[in-house]
């Protein structure tokens, strides 16, 4: 069996996605325009994106015993390896409601604290991490630090999804080859400053140079610094947005897939923006994930294969029970 190319560490989340016309006022109804049930979360979504684009991925984390078989079946739709998901019998399901508001294009979330325990260092799939081409992290637990050290000792590359700022994540910078921050992370460091070149080069230097730093800026695209220390930007692709839930996670996954496909930093960033845009044409974090052929055709200006995506929408519009 060939080694898994990308390993992501994190827990899957069951998402109920609901499209509404607009958020209702207190005691007033809102019209439901669509619904989707599927497994998501940062790692599950990114690993699904990578697998959908033709590369092998695995998720290592924990899921409650009453939903773990459903989680495995759902992620198998996209070919994600779930052999390294551990079962926790004492936990509730990790569940989130995602509201996509068509009138504004915004989304809101109803969630609860993480019900499952983080992986311990001794539970890490060491050989899997050491043999993968990329390790994909988003958190800064003791096990994440240990996984990062395993990855680097084996000469592999580390992608980090820095969604929210913490000093612990900052301390992982020197181990990270591809540091992709959200605008919230960026603003925690630099406020509303739009001097992206100066500020990202500051992160790049703290990272040790010779690596990649990117900040995603939502509808404004992204800014980044490549391995040579050169600044670049990338605009988004215009699409009819139905739901942006998981767009950042999909960008991270597609960027990683682009690197696996041999793309350089700028090409992979552009590819990530295209795949993320396609995702936004469907309700749900994974429904709109394209195949590699569909994504490349879209980038060439050809029409989307909507039949391919609509079939996925029908799959996840059904209740899983």
CSV table of C-alpha atoms in Angstrom, one decimal, residues 8-231:
chain,number,residue,atom,x,y,z
A,8,UNK,CA,-4.5,15.9,9.1
A,9,UNK,CA,-4.8,16.0,12.9
A,10,UNK,CA,-8.2,17.1,14.2
A,11,UNK,CA,-11.7,15.9,15.1
A,12,UNK,CA,-14.5,15.6,12.6
A,13,UNK,CA,-17.7,17.7,13.1
A,14,UNK,CA,-21.2,16.8,12.0
A,15,UNK,CA,-22.6,19.8,10.3
A,16,UNK,CA,-26.3,20.6,9.7
A,17,UNK,CA,-26.2,23.3,7.0
A,18,UNK,CA,-29.4,25.4,6.5
A,19,UNK,CA,-29.8,28.0,3.8
A,20,UNK,CA,-32.2,30.8,4.9
A,21,UNK,CA,-33.4,34.0,3.2
A,22,UNK,CA,-32.2,36.1,6.2
A,23,UNK,CA,-31.7,35.7,9.9
A,24,UNK,CA,-35.0,36.1,11.6
A,25,UNK,CA,-35.9,38.7,14.3
A,26,UNK,CA,-36.9,37.4,17.7
A,27,UNK,CA,-40.2,35.5,17.5
A,28,UNK,CA,-40.4,35.7,13.7
A,29,UNK,CA,-39.8,32.9,11.2
A,30,UNK,CA,-37.2,32.6,8.4
A,31,UNK,CA,-37.8,30.8,5.2
A,32,UNK,CA,-35.6,27.6,4.7
A,33,UNK,CA,-34.2,27.5,1.2
A,34,UNK,CA,-32.1,24.3,1.5
A,35,UNK,CA,-30.5,21.8,3.9
A,36,UNK,CA,-27.5,19.6,4.0
A,37,UNK,CA,-26.2,17.0,6.5
A,38,UNK,CA,-22.5,16.1,6.2
A,39,UNK,CA,-19.3,15.7,8.1
A,40,UNK,CA,-17.0,18.7,8.2
A,41,UNK,CA,-14.7,20.6,10.5
A,42,UNK,CA,-11.4,22.0,9.5
A,43,UNK,CA,-9.4,18.8,9.1
A,44,UNK,CA,-12.2,16.6,7.6
A,45,UNK,CA,-13.1,19.3,5.1
A,46,UNK,CA,-9.5,19.9,4.0
A,47,UNK,CA,-8.7,16.1,3.8
A,48,UNK,CA,-11.9,15.6,1.7
A,49,UNK,CA,-10.8,18.4,-0.7
A,50,UNK,CA,-7.4,16.8,-1.1
A,51,UNK,CA,-8.9,13.3,-1.7
A,52,UNK,CA,-11.5,14.7,-4.1
A,53,UNK,CA,-8.7,16.3,-6.2
A,54,UNK,CA,-7.0,12.9,-6.6
A,55,UNK,CA,-4.5,12.7,-3.8
A,56,UNK,CA,-4.5,10.4,-0.7
A,57,UNK,CA,-5.4,11.8,2.7
A,58,UNK,CA,-6.1,10.6,6.2
A,59,UNK,CA,-7.6,12.1,9.3
A,60,UNK,CA,-6.3,11.3,12.8
A,61,UNK,CA,-8.6,12.4,15.6
A,62,UNK,CA,-11.4,11.3,17.8
A,63,UNK,CA,-15.2,10.8,17.4
A,64,UNK,CA,-18.0,9.8,19.7
A,65,UNK,CA,-19.0,6.1,19.5
A,66,UNK,CA,-22.6,6.8,18.5
A,67,UNK,CA,-21.5,8.6,15.3
A,68,UNK,CA,-18.1,7.2,14.4
A,69,UNK,CA,-19.5,4.8,11.8
A,70,UNK,CA,-21.6,7.5,10.2
A,71,UNK,CA,-18.4,9.7,10.1
A,72,UNK,CA,-16.4,7.0,8.5
A,73,UNK,CA,-19.1,6.3,5.8
A,74,UNK,CA,-19.5,10.0,5.0
A,75,UNK,CA,-15.8,10.7,4.6
A,76,UNK,CA,-15.5,7.6,2.5
A,77,UNK,CA,-17.6,9.3,-0.1
A,78,UNK,CA,-14.5,11.4,-0.9
A,79,UNK,CA,-12.0,8.7,-0.2
A,80,UNK,CA,-10.6,10.0,3.1
A,81,UNK,CA,-8.7,7.3,5.1
A,82,UNK,CA,-10.4,7.2,8.5
A,83,UNK,CA,-8.5,4.2,9.9
A,84,UNK,CA,-6.8,6.6,12.4
A,85,UNK,CA,-10.0,8.0,14.0
A,86,UNK,CA,-10.3,6.9,17.6
A,87,UNK,CA,-13.6,6.1,19.3
A,88,UNK,CA,-14.7,7.8,22.5
A,89,UNK,CA,-17.6,6.1,24.2
A,90,UNK,CA,-18.2,8.8,26.9
A,91,UNK,CA,-18.6,11.7,24.5
A,92,UNK,CA,-21.5,13.4,22.8
A,93,UNK,CA,-21.4,13.9,19.0
A,94,UNK,CA,-19.4,16.9,17.8
A,95,UNK,CA,-22.2,18.9,16.1
A,96,UNK,CA,-22.7,22.3,14.6
A,97,UNK,CA,-25.5,24.1,12.9
A,98,UNK,CA,-24.4,26.4,10.0
A,99,UNK,CA,-26.8,29.1,8.8
A,100,UNK,CA,-26.1,30.5,5.3
A,101,UNK,CA,-27.9,33.8,4.8
A,102,UNK,CA,-28.7,34.4,1.1
A,103,UNK,CA,-29.7,38.1,1.5
A,104,UNK,CA,-26.2,39.0,2.7
A,105,UNK,CA,-24.0,36.1,1.8
A,106,UNK,CA,-23.0,35.8,5.5
A,107,UNK,CA,-23.0,32.7,7.7
A,108,UNK,CA,-23.7,32.1,11.4
A,109,UNK,CA,-22.9,29.1,13.6
A,110,UNK,CA,-24.5,27.4,16.5
A,111,UNK,CA,-22.0,25.3,18.3
A,112,UNK,CA,-20.9,23.9,21.7
A,113,UNK,CA,-17.5,23.2,23.2
A,114,UNK,CA,-15.6,20.3,21.8
A,115,UNK,CA,-17.0,17.2,23.4
A,116,UNK,CA,-14.1,14.8,22.6
A,117,UNK,CA,-10.7,14.7,24.1
A,118,UNK,CA,-7.7,15.8,22.1
A,119,UNK,CA,-5.3,13.1,21.0
A,120,UNK,CA,-2.5,12.3,23.4
A,121,UNK,CA,1.1,12.2,22.2
A,122,UNK,CA,1.2,8.4,22.6
A,123,UNK,CA,-1.9,8.1,20.3
A,124,UNK,CA,-0.3,9.8,17.3
A,125,UNK,CA,0.1,7.6,14.2
A,126,UNK,CA,3.9,8.1,14.1
A,127,UNK,CA,4.7,6.0,11.0
A,128,UNK,CA,1.8,7.6,9.1
A,129,UNK,CA,3.2,11.1,9.9
A,130,UNK,CA,6.8,10.2,9.1
A,131,UNK,CA,5.9,8.7,5.7
A,132,UNK,CA,3.4,11.3,4.5
A,133,UNK,CA,4.5,14.1,2.2
A,134,UNK,CA,2.6,16.7,4.2
A,135,UNK,CA,1.4,17.1,7.8
A,136,UNK,CA,-1.6,19.4,8.2
A,137,UNK,CA,-2.3,21.0,11.5
A,138,UNK,CA,-4.6,23.7,12.9
A,139,UNK,CA,-4.2,23.4,16.7
A,140,UNK,CA,-1.4,23.7,19.2
A,141,UNK,CA,-1.9,20.9,21.6
A,142,UNK,CA,1.0,18.9,23.0
A,143,UNK,CA,0.2,16.2,20.4
A,144,UNK,CA,0.3,18.8,17.6
A,145,UNK,CA,3.8,19.9,18.7
A,146,UNK,CA,5.0,16.3,18.9
A,147,UNK,CA,3.5,15.6,15.4
A,148,UNK,CA,5.2,18.7,14.0
A,149,UNK,CA,8.6,17.5,15.4
A,150,UNK,CA,8.0,14.0,13.9
A,151,UNK,CA,7.2,15.6,10.5
A,152,UNK,CA,10.3,17.8,10.4
A,153,UNK,CA,12.6,15.0,11.7
A,154,UNK,CA,11.4,12.9,8.8
A,155,UNK,CA,12.1,15.7,6.3
A,156,UNK,CA,8.4,16.2,5.5
A,157,UNK,CA,6.5,19.5,5.0
A,158,UNK,CA,4.1,21.1,7.5
A,159,UNK,CA,1.0,23.1,6.5
A,160,UNK,CA,-0.6,25.1,9.3
A,161,UNK,CA,-4.1,26.6,9.2
A,162,UNK,CA,-3.8,29.5,11.6
A,163,UNK,CA,-7.4,30.5,12.2
A,164,UNK,CA,-7.2,32.3,15.5
A,165,UNK,CA,-4.1,33.8,17.2
A,166,UNK,CA,-2.3,32.3,20.1
A,167,UNK,CA,1.2,32.5,21.4
A,168,UNK,CA,1.4,28.7,21.2
A,169,UNK,CA,0.7,28.8,17.4
A,170,UNK,CA,3.4,31.5,17.1
A,171,UNK,CA,5.9,29.1,18.7
A,172,UNK,CA,5.2,26.6,15.9
A,173,UNK,CA,6.2,29.1,13.2
A,174,UNK,CA,9.8,27.8,12.9
A,175,UNK,CA,8.6,24.3,12.2
A,176,UNK,CA,6.0,25.3,9.6
A,177,UNK,CA,6.7,25.3,5.9
A,178,UNK,CA,3.4,26.7,4.7
A,179,UNK,CA,1.8,29.1,7.3
A,180,UNK,CA,-1.7,30.1,6.1
A,181,UNK,CA,-3.4,32.6,8.4
A,182,UNK,CA,-6.9,34.0,8.5
A,183,UNK,CA,-7.5,37.7,8.5
A,184,UNK,CA,-8.5,37.3,12.2
A,185,UNK,CA,-5.1,36.0,13.0
A,186,UNK,CA,-3.5,38.8,11.0
A,187,UNK,CA,-5.6,41.4,12.7
A,188,UNK,CA,-4.7,40.1,16.1
A,189,UNK,CA,-1.1,41.0,15.2
A,190,UNK,CA,-1.4,44.0,13.0
A,191,UNK,CA,-4.9,45.4,13.6
A,192,UNK,CA,-6.5,46.8,10.4
A,193,UNK,CA,-3.2,47.6,8.7
A,194,UNK,CA,-3.3,46.8,5.0
A,195,UNK,CA,0.5,47.0,4.7
A,196,UNK,CA,0.5,43.3,3.9
A,197,UNK,CA,3.9,43.1,2.3
A,198,UNK,CA,5.7,44.6,5.3
A,199,UNK,CA,3.7,42.7,7.9
A,200,UNK,CA,3.8,39.3,6.2
A,201,UNK,CA,7.5,39.6,5.6
A,202,UNK,CA,7.8,40.1,9.4
A,203,UNK,CA,6.1,36.8,10.0
A,204,UNK,CA,8.2,35.2,7.2
A,205,UNK,CA,11.4,36.3,9.0
A,206,UNK,CA,10.2,34.9,12.3
A,207,UNK,CA,9.4,31.7,10.5
A,208,UNK,CA,13.1,31.5,9.5
A,209,UNK,CA,12.9,32.5,5.8
A,210,UNK,CA,12.8,30.2,2.8
A,211,UNK,CA,9.2,29.2,3.5
A,212,UNK,CA,5.6,30.4,2.7
A,213,UNK,CA,3.3,32.8,4.5
A,214,UNK,CA,-0.2,33.5,3.3
A,215,UNK,CA,-3.1,35.5,4.8
A,216,UNK,CA,-6.6,34.8,3.4
A,217,UNK,CA,-8.8,37.8,3.1
A,218,UNK,CA,-12.2,36.4,2.3
A,219,UNK,CA,-13.8,38.1,-0.7
A,220,UNK,CA,-10.7,40.2,-1.2
A,221,UNK,CA,-8.5,37.2,-2.0
A,222,UNK,CA,-5.2,36.7,-0.4
A,223,UNK,CA,-1.7,38.1,0.1
A,224,UNK,CA,1.5,36.1,0.6
A,225,UNK,CA,5.2,35.8,0.7
A,226,UNK,CA,6.8,33.0,-1.2
A,227,UNK,CA,10.0,30.9,-0.5
A,228,UNK,CA,12.2,33.6,-2.1
A,229,UNK,CA,10.7,36.3,0.1
A,230,UNK,CA,8.7,37.8,-2.8
A,231,UNK,CA,5.3,39.4,-2.0
